[in-house]
Each structure stands twice: as structure tokens, then as C-alpha cells.
Coordinates of C-alpha atoms and ligand atoms in Angstrom, one line a residue:
M185 CA 12.1 88.4 -9.4
L186 CA 8.6 89.5 -10.4
K187 CA 5.9 87.5 -12.1
I188 CA 2.3 88.4 -13.0
E189 CA 0.0 85.7 -14.1
N190 CA -3.2 85.9 -16.1
V191 CA -3.8 89.5 -14.9
T192 CA -7.0 91.2 -16.1
V193 CA -8.2 94.7 -15.1
R194 CA -11.6 96.0 -16.1
F195 CA -12.7 99.6 -15.7
S196 CA -16.5 99.5 -16.2
G197 CA -16.6 97.8 -19.6
L198 CA -13.1 98.8 -20.7
V199 CA -10.5 96.0 -20.5
A200 CA -7.3 97.9 -19.6
V201 CA -5.2 94.8 -19.0
D202 CA -6.2 91.6 -20.8
N203 CA -5.0 88.3 -19.4
L204 CA -1.4 89.4 -19.2
T205 CA 1.3 87.0 -18.0
M206 CA 4.9 88.1 -17.8
E207 CA 8.1 87.8 -15.8
V208 CA 10.9 90.2 -14.9
E209 CA 14.1 88.3 -14.3
N210 CA 16.5 89.1 -11.4
N211 CA 19.1 91.8 -12.1
T212 CA 17.8 93.0 -15.4
I213 CA 16.4 96.2 -16.8
H214 CA 13.1 95.2 -18.3
S215 CA 11.0 97.7 -20.2
L216 CA 7.3 97.8 -20.7
I217 CA 6.3 99.7 -23.7
G218 CA 3.2 100.3 -25.8
P219 CA 1.1 103.1 -27.3
N220 CA -0.7 105.7 -25.1
G221 CA -3.5 104.0 -23.1
A222 CA -2.1 100.5 -23.7
G223 CA -2.4 99.7 -20.0
K224 CA 1.2 100.1 -18.8
T225 CA 0.6 102.3 -15.8
T226 CA -2.3 100.0 -14.9
V227 CA 0.1 97.0 -14.9
F228 CA 2.3 98.9 -12.4
N229 CA -0.8 99.7 -10.3
V230 CA -1.6 96.0 -10.2
I231 CA 1.9 95.2 -9.0
S232 CA 1.7 97.9 -6.4
G233 CA -1.7 96.7 -5.2
L234 CA -3.5 99.8 -6.1
V235 CA -6.2 98.4 -8.5
K236 CA -8.7 95.6 -8.4
H237 CA -7.8 92.7 -10.8
S238 CA -8.0 89.0 -11.4
G239 CA -4.8 86.9 -11.7
K240 CA -1.8 86.7 -9.5
V241 CA 1.3 88.7 -8.6
Y242 CA 4.5 87.1 -7.3
I243 CA 7.7 88.7 -6.0
D244 CA 10.7 86.4 -5.7
G245 CA 8.3 83.4 -5.8
T246 CA 6.0 84.8 -3.0
D247 CA 2.4 85.3 -3.9
I248 CA 1.7 88.9 -2.9
T249 CA -1.7 89.2 -4.6
K250 CA -3.5 89.7 -1.3
V251 CA -0.9 91.9 0.4
P252 CA -2.1 95.5 0.9
A253 CA -0.3 98.2 -1.1
H254 CA 1.5 99.8 1.9
K255 CA 3.0 96.5 3.0
R256 CA 4.5 95.6 -0.4
V257 CA 7.5 97.6 0.4
N258 CA 8.4 94.8 2.9
Y259 CA 8.5 92.4 0.0
G260 CA 11.1 94.4 -1.8
L261 CA 8.9 96.5 -4.1
G262 CA 9.9 100.1 -4.7
R263 CA 8.2 102.6 -7.0
S264 CA 8.3 106.1 -8.3
F265 CA 5.3 107.8 -9.8
Q266 CA 4.5 109.3 -13.2
N267 CA 4.1 112.7 -11.5
V268 CA 6.9 113.7 -9.3
I269 CA 6.2 114.6 -5.7
I270 CA 9.0 116.5 -4.1
F271 CA 8.9 118.5 -0.9
K272 CA 10.3 121.8 -2.1
Y273 CA 11.0 123.4 1.3
L274 CA 12.9 120.3 2.5
T275 CA 16.5 119.6 1.7
V276 CA 17.4 116.8 -0.7
L277 CA 18.6 114.8 2.4
Q278 CA 15.3 115.3 4.2
N279 CA 13.4 114.3 1.0
L280 CA 15.4 111.1 0.9
V281 CA 15.0 110.3 4.6
L282 CA 11.3 110.4 4.1
G283 CA 11.7 107.4 1.8
F284 CA 13.2 105.3 4.6
H285 CA 9.8 104.9 6.4
H286 CA 9.8 101.1 5.9
N287 CA 12.2 101.0 8.8
L288 CA 10.1 103.2 11.0
N289 CA 9.8 101.6 14.4
Y290 CA 10.0 104.5 16.8
N291 CA 7.0 106.4 18.1
I292 CA 6.4 110.1 18.6
G293 CA 7.5 110.0 22.2
D294 CA 10.9 108.7 21.0
E295 CA 11.2 111.6 18.7
I296 CA 10.2 114.3 21.3
F297 CA 12.5 113.0 23.9
Q298 CA 15.2 112.1 21.4
T299 CA 15.6 108.6 22.7
S300 CA 18.3 106.3 21.5
K301 CA 15.8 104.4 19.4
Y302 CA 15.0 107.6 17.4
D303 CA 18.7 108.5 17.3
K304 CA 19.5 105.1 15.8
Y305 CA 16.8 105.4 13.2
E306 CA 17.9 108.9 12.2
R307 CA 21.5 107.8 11.9
A308 CA 20.5 104.7 9.8
A309 CA 18.3 106.9 7.6
T310 CA 21.0 109.5 7.0
L311 CA 23.6 106.9 6.2
K312 CA 21.3 105.2 3.8
A313 CA 20.6 108.6 2.2
I314 CA 24.2 109.3 1.7
D315 CA 24.7 105.8 0.2
V316 CA 21.8 106.3 -2.3
A317 CA 22.9 109.8 -3.1
D318 CA 26.3 108.4 -4.0
V319 CA 24.8 105.8 -6.4
I320 CA 22.6 108.5 -8.1
G321 CA 25.3 111.1 -8.1
I322 CA 23.6 113.8 -6.0
K323 CA 25.8 113.6 -2.9
N324 CA 26.8 117.2 -3.4
L325 CA 23.2 118.3 -3.4
L326 CA 22.1 116.8 -0.1
G327 CA 22.0 120.1 1.8
I328 CA 20.1 122.1 -0.9
F329 CA 16.4 122.9 -0.8
A330 CA 14.8 120.5 -3.3
G331 CA 12.6 123.2 -4.8
T332 CA 15.5 125.2 -6.0
L333 CA 16.8 122.4 -8.3
P334 CA 15.9 122.0 -12.0
Y335 CA 13.2 119.5 -12.9
G336 CA 15.7 116.9 -14.1
Y337 CA 17.3 116.8 -10.6
Q338 CA 13.9 116.7 -8.9
K339 CA 13.2 113.6 -11.0
L340 CA 16.5 112.0 -9.8
I341 CA 15.5 112.8 -6.2
D342 CA 12.3 111.0 -6.8
V343 CA 14.1 107.9 -8.1
A344 CA 16.6 108.1 -5.2
R345 CA 13.8 108.3 -2.7
A346 CA 12.3 105.1 -4.1
L347 CA 15.7 103.5 -3.6
M348 CA 15.7 104.5 0.1
S349 CA 13.2 101.6 0.8
E350 CA 16.0 99.2 -0.2
P351 CA 13.9 97.5 -3.0
K352 CA 14.8 94.3 -4.8
I353 CA 12.8 95.6 -7.7
L354 CA 12.1 99.2 -8.7
L355 CA 9.2 100.3 -10.8
L356 CA 9.8 103.5 -12.8
D357 CA 6.9 105.0 -14.7
E358 CA 8.2 107.3 -17.5
P359 CA 11.1 108.7 -15.5
A360 CA 12.4 110.6 -18.6
A361 CA 9.1 112.4 -19.3
G362 CA 9.7 116.2 -19.4
L363 CA 13.5 115.8 -19.3
T364 CA 15.9 117.4 -21.8
E365 CA 18.0 115.1 -24.0
K366 CA 21.0 115.8 -21.7
E367 CA 19.0 115.2 -18.5
S368 CA 17.6 112.0 -20.0
D369 CA 21.1 110.7 -20.8
I370 CA 22.2 111.4 -17.2
L371 CA 19.1 109.5 -15.9
K372 CA 19.9 106.6 -18.2
D373 CA 23.3 106.2 -16.6
K374 CA 21.8 106.3 -13.2
I375 CA 19.4 103.6 -14.1
K376 CA 22.3 101.5 -15.2
R377 CA 24.0 102.1 -11.9
I378 CA 20.9 101.0 -10.0
K379 CA 21.1 97.7 -11.8
E380 CA 24.8 97.4 -11.1
N381 CA 23.8 97.8 -7.4
S382 CA 21.8 94.6 -7.7
V383 CA 18.3 96.2 -8.0
T384 CA 16.1 94.9 -10.7
V385 CA 14.5 97.7 -12.7
F386 CA 11.1 97.5 -14.4
L387 CA 10.7 100.5 -16.6
I388 CA 7.9 102.2 -18.5
E389 CA 9.3 104.7 -20.9
H390 CA 8.3 106.4 -24.2
D391 CA 11.9 107.6 -24.8
M392 CA 12.8 104.8 -27.3
R393 CA 16.4 105.9 -27.4
M394 CA 16.7 105.2 -23.7
V395 CA 14.7 102.0 -23.9
M396 CA 16.8 100.6 -26.7
D397 CA 20.0 101.4 -25.0
I398 CA 19.4 100.1 -21.5
S399 CA 16.9 97.3 -21.7
D400 CA 17.9 93.7 -21.3
K401 CA 14.4 92.7 -22.3
I402 CA 11.3 94.5 -23.6
T403 CA 7.6 93.6 -23.3
V404 CA 5.2 95.3 -25.7
I405 CA 1.6 95.6 -24.9
D406 CA -1.3 97.0 -26.9
F407 CA -4.9 97.2 -25.7
G408 CA -3.7 95.4 -22.5
K409 CA -2.4 92.4 -24.4
K410 CA 1.2 91.3 -24.8
I411 CA 2.1 91.6 -28.5
A412 CA 5.8 91.0 -28.4
E413 CA 8.6 90.2 -25.9
G414 CA 12.4 89.8 -26.3
R415 CA 15.7 91.6 -26.8
P416 CA 15.5 95.2 -27.9
N417 CA 16.4 94.6 -31.6
D418 CA 14.1 91.7 -32.0
V419 CA 11.2 93.6 -30.5
V420 CA 11.5 96.7 -32.6
N421 CA 11.7 94.7 -35.8
N422 CA 8.6 92.7 -35.0
P423 CA 5.9 93.5 -37.5
E424 CA 3.1 93.4 -34.8
V425 CA 5.0 96.1 -32.9
I426 CA 5.6 98.3 -35.9
K427 CA 1.9 98.0 -36.7
A428 CA 0.9 99.0 -33.2
Y429 CA 3.2 102.0 -33.2
L430 CA 2.5 103.1 -36.8
G431 CA 3.0 106.8 -37.0
A432 CA 4.4 106.9 -33.4
G433 CA 8.1 106.9 -34.4
I434 CA 9.2 103.4 -33.5
E435 CA 9.8 102.6 -37.2
G436 CA 12.6 105.1 -37.2
V437 CA 14.2 103.2 -34.3
A438 CA 13.9 99.9 -36.2
D439 CA 15.5 101.6 -39.3
N440 CA 18.4 102.8 -37.3
G441 CA 18.9 99.2 -36.2
Ligands
LIG88 N1 -8.9 104.5 -12.8 C1 -9.3 104.4 -14.0 N2 -10.6 104.4 -14.3 C2 -11.1 104.2 -15.6 N3 -10.3 104.0 -16.6 C3 -9.0 104.0 -16.4 C4 -8.4 104.2 -15.1 N4 -7.1 104.1 -15.2 C5 -6.8 103.9 -16.5 N5 -7.9 103.8 -17.2 C6 -8.0 103.5 -18.7 O1 -7.3 102.3 -18.9 C7 -6.6 102.3 -20.1 C8 -5.1 102.1 -19.8 O2 -4.6 103.2 -19.1 P1 -3.1 103.3 -18.6 O3 -3.0 104.6 -17.8 O4 -2.7 102.1 -17.9 O5 -2.3 103.4 -20.0 P2 -0.7 103.7 -20.2 O6 -0.3 102.6 -21.1 O7 0.0 103.9 -19.0 O8 -0.8 105.1 -21.1 P3 0.2 106.3 -21.1 O9 1.3 105.9 -22.0 O10 -0.6 107.4 -21.7 O11 0.7 106.6 -19.7 C9 -6.8 103.7 -20.7 O12 -7.9 103.5 -21.7 C10 -7.3 104.5 -19.6 O13 -8.1 105.6 -20.0
LIG89 MG1 1.0 105.6 -18.1

């Protein structure tokens, strides 16, 4: 579904991603983990087309290395960001509809004069929003102003909005950050549902409980280099990984098996 090949990113002297090659298979939840500053977000920025790099990026076998960031949505790439951006004074429905812009093919005249083209767009966007809200379990919140909801729900809206672009693969950068344990469990179930709806998920997450529970495969990077890859239990018991995480809590995860 997604492949990056020999990707290197340099920030004036610092090598943030170091000749990284990896693949995310279709219909899996694949996690990218590593200590702070390991280069995880930078990998997502490479895939999104937001950072200069060497090497190649493929989606579904198509080389998108030279495709500009805003056009990658047309290749099936969806993304939510480490910092949530929610429009507080819009309803949940309106926030979701904003994520449908990949299908935008009406102009301002259509909107002002409420032409059938605009009507059709609005109907399609609303139907899609209801669909997505159903998957994420926020259908009963569609009419509520987003700003009045707890942070955990705002996070869900952010994920739901990313789904509005009908991605084949969804990149989630630390979706559980700032969530309570309970909220994080809810989010975990939603991510599983996203996969059941045939969307591949590529996840960056520090919450090891979540990573261990939902990942089909884990890639571990340290200083921009891949140090381990495989099924969750193999990866956390890998000595290289334990070394990289020393003092960061992953040992506890390995001990608990
Ligand atoms: N735009 C930038 N300019 C310069 N250096 C950057 C830039 N973006 C990231 N870096 C550096 O590149 C390295 C990797 O950063 P990145 O944000 O990818 O790490 P990360 O694994 O996502 O970390 P975290 O877990 O803290 O989110 C870090 O040393 C960071 O300081
Ligand atoms: Mg990051």
C-alpha cells in the first residue's frame, strides 16, 4: 500500500531520517515507534510531501515522490496532525464536511446561486459525514458545536475529518497524546474499526499499550534508522529496541509479554 525507499532527510547537518526503506502492507495497522526525536514525524512529512528528501515514496505501486503535497489526497493519502485543528464555532458536521474538499468541483457562483452542482456536492459531503461519523461513533454529536466537546472527542473529530477524504491509507501522528486512559481505549477501538472499513492505518504512537494491542506490525527507528521490524511481541523483546528505549518504559511492556 505504501512504500518508502532509501529516504534520507537532512536538516542543516542533522540527519533526521537515515536511508530508511520500509513498507506498509494493505489492510494492516502498522505502527512507527522510536524515542523522542527519532525522526517519526519527519517520515510522515516525507510521505505527505512536506519536506525535502532523497529517495522515493510509492502509494499502491505509484511513484508519488514528485507529487505536490495538496495533490496526494488524490492518491489515497489521508493524514491527521500531531496538533489538533478544530473549528470550535462550527458544528461537528461542518467540521467533517470541510474534510471533503478533495471532491470540490463547484465554484463560488454555484454556491451563491445554490446551483444543482453545489446542491449535489453538499448532499454528497453530508452523506459521507454521516457515514464517517457512524464508523467513528460520533453520529449523535453531528449537530453540536465542536468547541464544546472534551478534548478526547475533538481528537476523534480530527481523525474522522481525515477519513472524509476517503483515504486508502491514513497517517495518524500520536492520536492518543493528551487523552485519558479511557479516551485512549475508545480511540483504540475506533482505529480498529477504521481498518475493518478497509483503510490501512500507519500510526505513530507513544502509548505502548495501544501500540502493542492494535498493531499488525511495528517498525522501530532510532536516529532516523530502522533498528527493528516485525510483530509486536518480537519487536519489544528485541535487544536493540530495549537498548534504544532504556529508561523509557518499553522494558515493562516486554516483561508483561
Ligand atoms: N523543520 C525542522 N528543522 C530542523 N530540524 C528539524 C525539523 N523537524 C524536525 N527536526 C529535527 O529532526 C529530528 C527528528 O524530528 P521528528 O519531529 O521527526 O522526531 P519524532 O520522532 O517525531 O519525535 P517526537 O516523538 O518527539 O514527536 C529531531 O532532532 C528534530 O529536532
Ligand atoms: Mg513527532
